[in-house]
């Protein structure tokens, strides 16, 4: 796939995104505020329910990122942003090129805007098995790269939450998937990473799910 093909191709992706991070619940980033402890690190996972990049279908593929930074990314005052990206090993060469163009920002749309704002130094990229499971009722969500990353969460609840209801935020001012989506809050039950210099293991911190619906290159 040439650079000209990449930048001019029309594409559309819709699916599920979630993260787990070191912030207390709820993660202040969703409200465009600095992280709980001044810095943040975590796992970001995308599951594409339906997608295409020109004629290349991208349905059911996954992408995962490890990231860290200090300060308020939404205010543009953050420092030391780092990231590593993992692409689904089930993708063939054309699909990997398409995922790289979209998530790398070359193909425009919200990923280009978010990448320009966060602007991380890339510590690595790999093609690996990525397992993602998301309950239809958002009771739990989970992502795993065997031996390197595990991120699992359960929907946040409490004594005053109606049975089966979800804790949600509309029009979040700091949405990693772009404007107009609904955040569903969770509690991380496992948050473990050991790859490309990212290393942590914790539980009980913030997690959130957003649907996403992107298109480009406009």
Tab-separated table of C-alpha atoms in Angstrom:
chain	number	residue	atom	x	y	z
A	1	UNK	CA	0.000	0.000	0.000
A	2	UNK	CA	1.638	3.245	-1.095
A	3	UNK	CA	1.708	6.476	0.891
A	4	UNK	CA	-0.604	8.052	-1.734
A	5	UNK	CA	-3.087	5.192	-1.323
A	6	UNK	CA	-2.951	5.526	2.474
A	7	UNK	CA	-3.649	9.241	2.685
A	8	UNK	CA	-6.449	9.313	0.087
A	9	UNK	CA	-8.390	6.172	0.978
A	10	UNK	CA	-11.807	6.499	2.568
A	11	UNK	CA	-12.263	4.377	5.683
A	12	UNK	CA	-14.675	3.714	8.532
A	13	UNK	CA	-14.236	1.865	11.828
A	14	UNK	CA	-16.851	1.237	14.544
A	15	UNK	CA	-16.428	-0.796	17.692
A	16	UNK	CA	-15.465	-0.843	21.349
A	17	UNK	CA	-12.620	0.847	23.195
A	18	UNK	CA	-11.608	0.563	26.832
A	19	UNK	CA	-8.702	1.324	29.102
A	20	UNK	CA	-7.340	0.432	32.502
A	21	UNK	CA	-4.946	2.875	34.150
A	22	UNK	CA	-3.252	3.835	37.432
A	23	UNK	CA	-5.723	6.635	38.257
A	24	UNK	CA	-8.234	6.384	41.080
A	25	UNK	CA	-11.895	5.952	40.090
A	26	UNK	CA	-13.026	7.924	38.155
A	27	UNK	CA	-10.019	8.720	35.979
A	28	UNK	CA	-9.801	12.546	35.813
A	29	UNK	CA	-8.670	12.386	32.176
A	30	UNK	CA	-12.279	11.796	31.153
A	31	UNK	CA	-13.065	15.230	32.587
A	32	UNK	CA	-10.017	16.785	30.846
A	33	UNK	CA	-8.190	17.135	34.179
A	34	UNK	CA	-4.659	16.055	35.228
A	35	UNK	CA	-4.209	12.404	36.289
A	36	UNK	CA	-4.860	11.451	39.921
A	37	UNK	CA	-1.163	11.155	40.796
A	38	UNK	CA	0.170	13.714	38.298
A	39	UNK	CA	1.203	11.030	35.840
A	40	UNK	CA	-0.586	8.103	34.257
A	41	UNK	CA	0.146	4.796	32.557
A	42	UNK	CA	-2.201	2.165	31.287
A	43	UNK	CA	-3.585	-0.160	28.633
A	44	UNK	CA	-5.822	1.039	25.777
A	45	UNK	CA	-7.659	-1.582	23.688
A	46	UNK	CA	-9.766	-1.316	20.521
A	47	UNK	CA	-12.055	-4.021	19.137
A	48	UNK	CA	-13.333	-3.290	15.613
A	49	UNK	CA	-16.866	-4.624	15.206
A	50	UNK	CA	-17.172	-3.357	11.622
A	51	UNK	CA	-14.563	-1.610	9.551
A	52	UNK	CA	-13.111	-1.036	6.137
A	53	UNK	CA	-10.185	0.811	4.619
A	54	UNK	CA	-11.196	1.184	1.002
A	55	UNK	CA	-11.879	-2.377	-0.108
A	56	UNK	CA	-9.964	-3.920	2.801
A	57	UNK	CA	-12.274	-5.326	5.475
A	58	UNK	CA	-11.166	-4.871	9.105
A	59	UNK	CA	-14.072	-6.534	10.944
A	60	UNK	CA	-13.306	-8.251	14.273
A	61	UNK	CA	-9.655	-7.159	14.448
A	62	UNK	CA	-8.021	-5.785	17.609
A	63	UNK	CA	-5.404	-3.144	18.414
A	64	UNK	CA	-3.796	-2.542	21.817
A	65	UNK	CA	-1.556	0.235	23.132
A	66	UNK	CA	0.525	0.758	26.259
A	67	UNK	CA	1.003	4.423	27.108
A	68	UNK	CA	2.301	6.760	29.798
A	69	UNK	CA	2.606	10.507	30.304
A	70	UNK	CA	2.866	13.242	32.939
A	71	UNK	CA	0.509	16.229	33.290
A	72	UNK	CA	-2.709	17.144	31.515
A	73	UNK	CA	-2.747	15.816	27.944
A	74	UNK	CA	-6.044	17.564	27.175
A	75	UNK	CA	-4.584	20.975	28.041
A	76	UNK	CA	-1.481	20.279	25.972
A	77	UNK	CA	0.709	20.683	29.069
A	78	UNK	CA	1.736	17.038	29.417
A	79	UNK	CA	5.317	15.786	29.177
A	80	UNK	CA	7.153	12.497	28.587
A	81	UNK	CA	4.438	10.778	26.510
A	82	UNK	CA	5.452	7.236	25.497
A	83	UNK	CA	3.563	4.454	23.780
A	84	UNK	CA	3.896	0.996	22.269
A	85	UNK	CA	1.386	-0.466	19.810
A	86	UNK	CA	0.330	-4.050	19.136
A	87	UNK	CA	-1.533	-5.156	15.992
A	88	UNK	CA	-3.676	-8.280	15.687
A	89	UNK	CA	-1.710	-11.210	14.255
A	90	UNK	CA	-4.861	-12.391	12.423
A	91	UNK	CA	-4.583	-9.377	10.094
A	92	UNK	CA	-2.994	-10.046	6.702
A	93	UNK	CA	-0.488	-7.671	5.113
A	94	UNK	CA	-3.140	-5.352	3.625
A	95	UNK	CA	-5.075	-5.243	6.885
A	96	UNK	CA	-1.914	-4.509	8.904
A	97	UNK	CA	-1.045	-1.665	6.540
A	98	UNK	CA	-4.570	-0.281	6.899
A	99	UNK	CA	-4.502	-0.518	10.710
A	100	UNK	CA	-1.089	1.124	10.769
A	101	UNK	CA	-2.325	3.990	8.579
A	102	UNK	CA	-5.448	4.607	10.688
A	103	UNK	CA	-3.967	4.225	14.163
A	104	UNK	CA	-0.745	5.948	13.137
A	105	UNK	CA	-2.760	9.007	12.089
A	106	UNK	CA	-1.647	8.994	8.433
A	107	UNK	CA	-5.207	8.332	7.242
A	108	UNK	CA	-6.780	11.310	9.030
A	109	UNK	CA	-9.937	11.347	11.158
A	110	UNK	CA	-9.990	11.322	14.969
A	111	UNK	CA	-6.850	9.134	15.352
A	112	UNK	CA	-4.849	11.836	13.564
A	113	UNK	CA	-6.269	14.525	15.884
A	114	UNK	CA	-5.647	12.463	19.012
A	115	UNK	CA	-2.144	11.496	17.913
A	116	UNK	CA	-1.233	15.121	17.199
A	117	UNK	CA	-2.483	16.111	20.672
A	118	UNK	CA	-0.885	13.260	22.647
A	119	UNK	CA	2.188	13.019	20.365
A	120	UNK	CA	3.883	10.062	22.044
A	121	UNK	CA	7.387	8.774	21.495
A	122	UNK	CA	6.961	5.243	20.159
A	123	UNK	CA	8.828	2.608	22.151
A	124	UNK	CA	7.862	-0.309	19.978
A	125	UNK	CA	5.382	-2.079	17.745
A	126	UNK	CA	4.635	-5.776	17.418
A	127	UNK	CA	2.195	-8.123	15.696
A	128	UNK	CA	0.800	-10.509	18.286
A	129	UNK	CA	-2.276	-12.480	19.363
A	130	UNK	CA	-4.681	-10.023	21.026
A	131	UNK	CA	-7.702	-11.503	22.777
A	132	UNK	CA	-10.570	-9.097	23.546
A	133	UNK	CA	-13.864	-9.978	25.237
A	134	UNK	CA	-16.628	-7.436	25.963
A	135	UNK	CA	-19.979	-8.396	27.446
A	136	UNK	CA	-22.947	-7.097	25.467
A	137	UNK	CA	-24.388	-5.625	28.687
A	138	UNK	CA	-20.950	-4.171	29.614
A	139	UNK	CA	-20.801	-6.169	32.861
A	140	UNK	CA	-17.118	-6.962	32.165
A	141	UNK	CA	-14.464	-6.315	29.536
A	142	UNK	CA	-11.078	-7.913	29.015
A	143	UNK	CA	-7.972	-7.814	26.787
A	144	UNK	CA	-4.899	-10.018	26.818
A	145	UNK	CA	-1.630	-10.458	24.982
A	146	UNK	CA	-0.413	-13.743	26.483
A	147	UNK	CA	2.618	-13.282	28.712
A	148	UNK	CA	2.810	-9.514	28.131
A	149	UNK	CA	-0.467	-7.680	28.887
A	150	UNK	CA	-3.636	-8.483	30.838
A	151	UNK	CA	-6.382	-5.892	31.364
A	152	UNK	CA	-9.702	-6.941	32.898
A	153	UNK	CA	-12.448	-4.845	34.461
A	154	UNK	CA	-15.936	-5.114	35.832
A	155	UNK	CA	-18.688	-2.496	35.652
A	156	UNK	CA	-18.606	-0.050	38.541
A	157	UNK	CA	-21.490	-0.486	40.940
A	158	UNK	CA	-22.494	0.293	44.520
A	159	UNK	CA	-25.312	0.137	47.024
A	160	UNK	CA	-27.335	2.846	45.247
A	161	UNK	CA	-26.805	1.607	41.672
A	162	UNK	CA	-29.976	-0.037	40.312
A	163	UNK	CA	-29.463	-3.729	39.616
A	164	UNK	CA	-27.961	-4.197	36.147
A	165	UNK	CA	-27.614	-0.464	35.498
A	166	UNK	CA	-24.320	1.076	34.423
A	167	UNK	CA	-22.541	4.163	35.738
A	168	UNK	CA	-22.199	6.378	32.669
A	169	UNK	CA	-21.119	9.864	31.556
A	170	UNK	CA	-22.407	11.681	28.465
A	171	UNK	CA	-20.438	14.273	26.501
A	172	UNK	CA	-17.199	13.619	28.373
A	173	UNK	CA	-14.789	16.533	27.915
A	174	UNK	CA	-11.801	14.169	27.658
A	175	UNK	CA	-12.842	11.218	25.513
A	176	UNK	CA	-9.991	9.197	24.014
A	177	UNK	CA	-12.291	8.078	21.163
A	178	UNK	CA	-13.477	11.550	20.184
A	179	UNK	CA	-16.611	13.586	20.918
A	180	UNK	CA	-20.193	12.420	21.348
A	181	UNK	CA	-19.750	8.973	22.914
A	182	UNK	CA	-20.919	7.541	26.258
A	183	UNK	CA	-18.410	6.472	28.930
A	184	UNK	CA	-19.271	3.449	31.056
A	185	UNK	CA	-17.241	3.289	34.247
A	186	UNK	CA	-15.539	0.202	35.579
A	187	UNK	CA	-13.076	-1.055	38.160
A	188	UNK	CA	-9.929	-2.834	36.996
A	189	UNK	CA	-9.645	-6.355	38.401
A	190	UNK	CA	-6.322	-7.102	36.678
A	191	UNK	CA	-3.951	-4.532	35.172
A	192	UNK	CA	-0.635	-6.081	34.241
A	193	UNK	CA	1.962	-5.142	31.608
A	194	UNK	CA	5.503	-6.231	30.810
A	195	UNK	CA	6.588	-5.112	27.330
A	196	UNK	CA	8.818	-2.501	25.680
A	197	UNK	CA	9.913	-1.127	29.078
A	198	UNK	CA	6.362	-0.746	30.389
A	199	UNK	CA	6.034	-2.760	33.593
A	200	UNK	CA	3.316	-2.709	36.253
A	201	UNK	CA	0.882	-4.916	38.111
A	202	UNK	CA	-2.062	-3.553	40.108
A	203	UNK	CA	-5.792	-3.880	40.679
A	204	UNK	CA	-8.751	-1.804	41.821
A	205	UNK	CA	-7.983	1.306	39.764
A	206	UNK	CA	-9.946	3.097	37.051
A	207	UNK	CA	-11.313	1.592	33.870
A	208	UNK	CA	-13.811	2.873	31.331
A	209	UNK	CA	-15.463	1.712	28.124
A	210	UNK	CA	-16.431	3.873	25.159
A	211	UNK	CA	-17.917	2.851	21.816
A	212	UNK	CA	-16.133	4.467	18.884
A	213	UNK	CA	-17.229	5.372	15.362
A	214	UNK	CA	-14.543	6.929	13.183
A	215	UNK	CA	-14.156	7.769	9.521
A	216	UNK	CA	-11.562	9.464	7.344
A	217	UNK	CA	-9.587	10.928	5.798
A	218	UNK	CA	-11.688	14.099	6.406
